[in-house]
Amino acid sequence: MALASRLAATAAADLPPPPDGADAPRSWTNAQGKSVVGILVGVSDSGDALLKIGDRVHRVPTASLSAADQAFAAAWAEARPYAGKA
């Protein structure tokens, strides 16, 4: 196992568990009111949400999301600082 992978696994093991339902599909709404159902699988270093919609992962600027979805993505990323970075 590469050193970076071991460090990430060790750091992740010390983190609190994510909030209930954090890995479940949910409705994501943008500032214009358009919604999609997807699973948040990561937050990029630039702050984009990585949403799995169907069998594809889409990079969505968090600034384009509703305030509630921006807060959810921020809490998700805070609970998993080493997960899903791209």
PDB file of C-alpha atoms in Angstrom:
ATOM      1  CA  MET A   1       0.000   0.000   0.000  1.00  0.00           C
ATOM      2  CA  ALA A   2       1.396   3.412  -0.931  1.00  0.00           C
ATOM      3  CA  LEU A   3       2.336   5.760   1.874  1.00  0.00           C
ATOM      4  CA  ALA A   4      -0.337   8.315   0.923  1.00  0.00           C
ATOM      5  CA  SER A   5      -3.018   5.617   0.982  1.00  0.00           C
ATOM      6  CA  ARG A   6      -1.888   4.376   4.404  1.00  0.00           C
ATOM      7  CA  LEU A   7      -1.857   7.905   5.801  1.00  0.00           C
ATOM      8  CA  ALA A   8      -5.324   8.626   4.444  1.00  0.00           C
ATOM      9  CA  ALA A   9      -6.659   5.318   5.807  1.00  0.00           C
ATOM     10  CA  THR A  10      -5.153   6.019   9.217  1.00  0.00           C
ATOM     11  CA  ALA A  11      -6.494   9.579   9.321  1.00  0.00           C
ATOM     12  CA  ALA A  12      -9.932   8.443   8.141  1.00  0.00           C
ATOM     13  CA  ALA A  13     -10.061   5.821  10.886  1.00  0.00           C
ATOM     14  CA  ASP A  14      -9.689   8.583  13.490  1.00  0.00           C
ATOM     15  CA  LEU A  15     -12.630  10.589  12.150  1.00  0.00           C
ATOM     16  CA  PRO A  16     -16.138  10.538  13.592  1.00  0.00           C
ATOM     17  CA  PRO A  17     -18.722   8.665  11.541  1.00  0.00           C
ATOM     18  CA  PRO A  18     -20.613  10.683   8.934  1.00  0.00           C
ATOM     19  CA  PRO A  19     -24.114  11.945   9.714  1.00  0.00           C
ATOM     20  CA  ASP A  20     -26.928   9.430   9.221  1.00  0.00           C
ATOM     21  CA  GLY A  21     -28.045   9.306   5.603  1.00  0.00           C
ATOM     22  CA  ALA A  22     -24.999  11.215   4.330  1.00  0.00           C
ATOM     23  CA  ASP A  23     -24.218   8.533   1.738  1.00  0.00           C
ATOM     24  CA  ALA A  24     -27.813   8.049   0.585  1.00  0.00           C
ATOM     25  CA  PRO A  25     -29.256   9.510  -2.607  1.00  0.00           C
ATOM     26  CA  ARG A  26     -30.821  12.914  -2.045  1.00  0.00           C
ATOM     27  CA  SER A  27     -32.316  15.693  -4.093  1.00  0.00           C
ATOM     28  CA  TRP A  28     -29.832  18.425  -5.047  1.00  0.00           C
ATOM     29  CA  THR A  29     -31.221  21.792  -6.126  1.00  0.00           C
ATOM     30  CA  ASN A  30     -29.413  24.620  -7.866  1.00  0.00           C
ATOM     31  CA  ALA A  31     -30.021  28.323  -7.369  1.00  0.00           C
ATOM     32  CA  GLN A  32     -32.493  28.330 -10.296  1.00  0.00           C
ATOM     33  CA  GLY A  33     -34.639  25.633  -8.674  1.00  0.00           C
ATOM     34  CA  LYS A  34     -33.663  22.709 -10.955  1.00  0.00           C
ATOM     35  CA  SER A  35     -33.287  19.446  -9.003  1.00  0.00           C
ATOM     36  CA  VAL A  36     -31.534  16.127  -9.587  1.00  0.00           C
ATOM     37  CA  VAL A  37     -31.204  13.054  -7.386  1.00  0.00           C
ATOM     38  CA  GLY A  38     -27.649  11.983  -6.671  1.00  0.00           C
ATOM     39  CA  ILE A  39     -25.128  10.861  -4.083  1.00  0.00           C
ATOM     40  CA  LEU A  40     -22.356  13.158  -2.899  1.00  0.00           C
ATOM     41  CA  VAL A  41     -19.147  11.170  -3.359  1.00  0.00           C
ATOM     42  CA  GLY A  42     -16.642  13.957  -2.861  1.00  0.00           C
ATOM     43  CA  VAL A  43     -15.826  17.626  -2.681  1.00  0.00           C
ATOM     44  CA  SER A  44     -12.898  18.782  -4.801  1.00  0.00           C
ATOM     45  CA  ASP A  45     -10.089  20.980  -3.543  1.00  0.00           C
ATOM     46  CA  SER A  46     -11.660  23.799  -5.558  1.00  0.00           C
ATOM     47  CA  GLY A  47     -14.966  23.300  -3.730  1.00  0.00           C
ATOM     48  CA  ASP A  48     -16.920  21.527  -6.468  1.00  0.00           C
ATOM     49  CA  ALA A  49     -19.395  18.870  -5.354  1.00  0.00           C
ATOM     50  CA  LEU A  50     -18.791  15.485  -6.971  1.00  0.00           C
ATOM     51  CA  LEU A  51     -22.279  14.052  -7.458  1.00  0.00           C
ATOM     52  CA  LYS A  52     -22.922  10.509  -8.617  1.00  0.00           C
ATOM     53  CA  ILE A  53     -26.027  10.655 -10.777  1.00  0.00           C
ATOM     54  CA  GLY A  54     -26.849   7.284 -12.268  1.00  0.00           C
ATOM     55  CA  ASP A  55     -23.562   5.621 -13.154  1.00  0.00           C
ATOM     56  CA  ARG A  56     -21.596   8.846 -13.769  1.00  0.00           C
ATOM     57  CA  VAL A  57     -19.906  11.339 -11.467  1.00  0.00           C
ATOM     58  CA  HIS A  58     -20.503  15.004 -12.263  1.00  0.00           C
ATOM     59  CA  ARG A  59     -18.505  17.986 -10.993  1.00  0.00           C
ATOM     60  CA  VAL A  60     -20.955  20.677  -9.824  1.00  0.00           C
ATOM     61  CA  PRO A  61     -19.786  24.066  -8.522  1.00  0.00           C
ATOM     62  CA  THR A  62     -21.114  24.283  -4.971  1.00  0.00           C
ATOM     63  CA  ALA A  63     -21.737  28.004  -5.485  1.00  0.00           C
ATOM     64  CA  SER A  64     -24.444  27.023  -7.995  1.00  0.00           C
ATOM     65  CA  LEU A  65     -26.306  24.927  -5.400  1.00  0.00           C
ATOM     66  CA  SER A  66     -29.015  26.025  -2.986  1.00  0.00           C
ATOM     67  CA  ALA A  67     -27.888  27.289   0.418  1.00  0.00           C
ATOM     68  CA  ALA A  68     -29.108  24.073   2.088  1.00  0.00           C
ATOM     69  CA  ASP A  69     -27.167  21.901  -0.371  1.00  0.00           C
ATOM     70  CA  GLN A  70     -24.049  24.045   0.040  1.00  0.00           C
ATOM     71  CA  ALA A  71     -24.293  23.534   3.820  1.00  0.00           C
ATOM     72  CA  PHE A  72     -24.791  19.774   3.378  1.00  0.00           C
ATOM     73  CA  ALA A  73     -21.734  19.511   1.097  1.00  0.00           C
ATOM     74  CA  ALA A  74     -19.628  21.545   3.534  1.00  0.00           C
ATOM     75  CA  ALA A  75     -20.654  19.341   6.487  1.00  0.00           C
ATOM     76  CA  TRP A  76     -20.011  16.211   4.410  1.00  0.00           C
ATOM     77  CA  ALA A  77     -16.522  17.429   3.486  1.00  0.00           C
ATOM     78  CA  GLU A  78     -15.746  18.428   7.080  1.00  0.00           C
ATOM     79  CA  ALA A  79     -16.656  14.930   8.290  1.00  0.00           C
ATOM     80  CA  ARG A  80     -14.417  13.377   5.593  1.00  0.00           C
ATOM     81  CA  PRO A  81     -11.430  15.661   4.987  1.00  0.00           C
ATOM     82  CA  TYR A  82      -9.553  12.970   3.020  1.00  0.00           C
ATOM     83  CA  ALA A  83     -12.446  11.427   1.089  1.00  0.00           C
ATOM     84  CA  GLY A  84     -13.395  12.115  -2.478  1.00  0.00           C
ATOM     85  CA  LYS A  85     -10.764  14.780  -3.211  1.00  0.00           C
ATOM     86  CA  ALA A  86     -10.243  15.396  -6.907  1.00  0.00           C
TER      87      ALA A  86
END
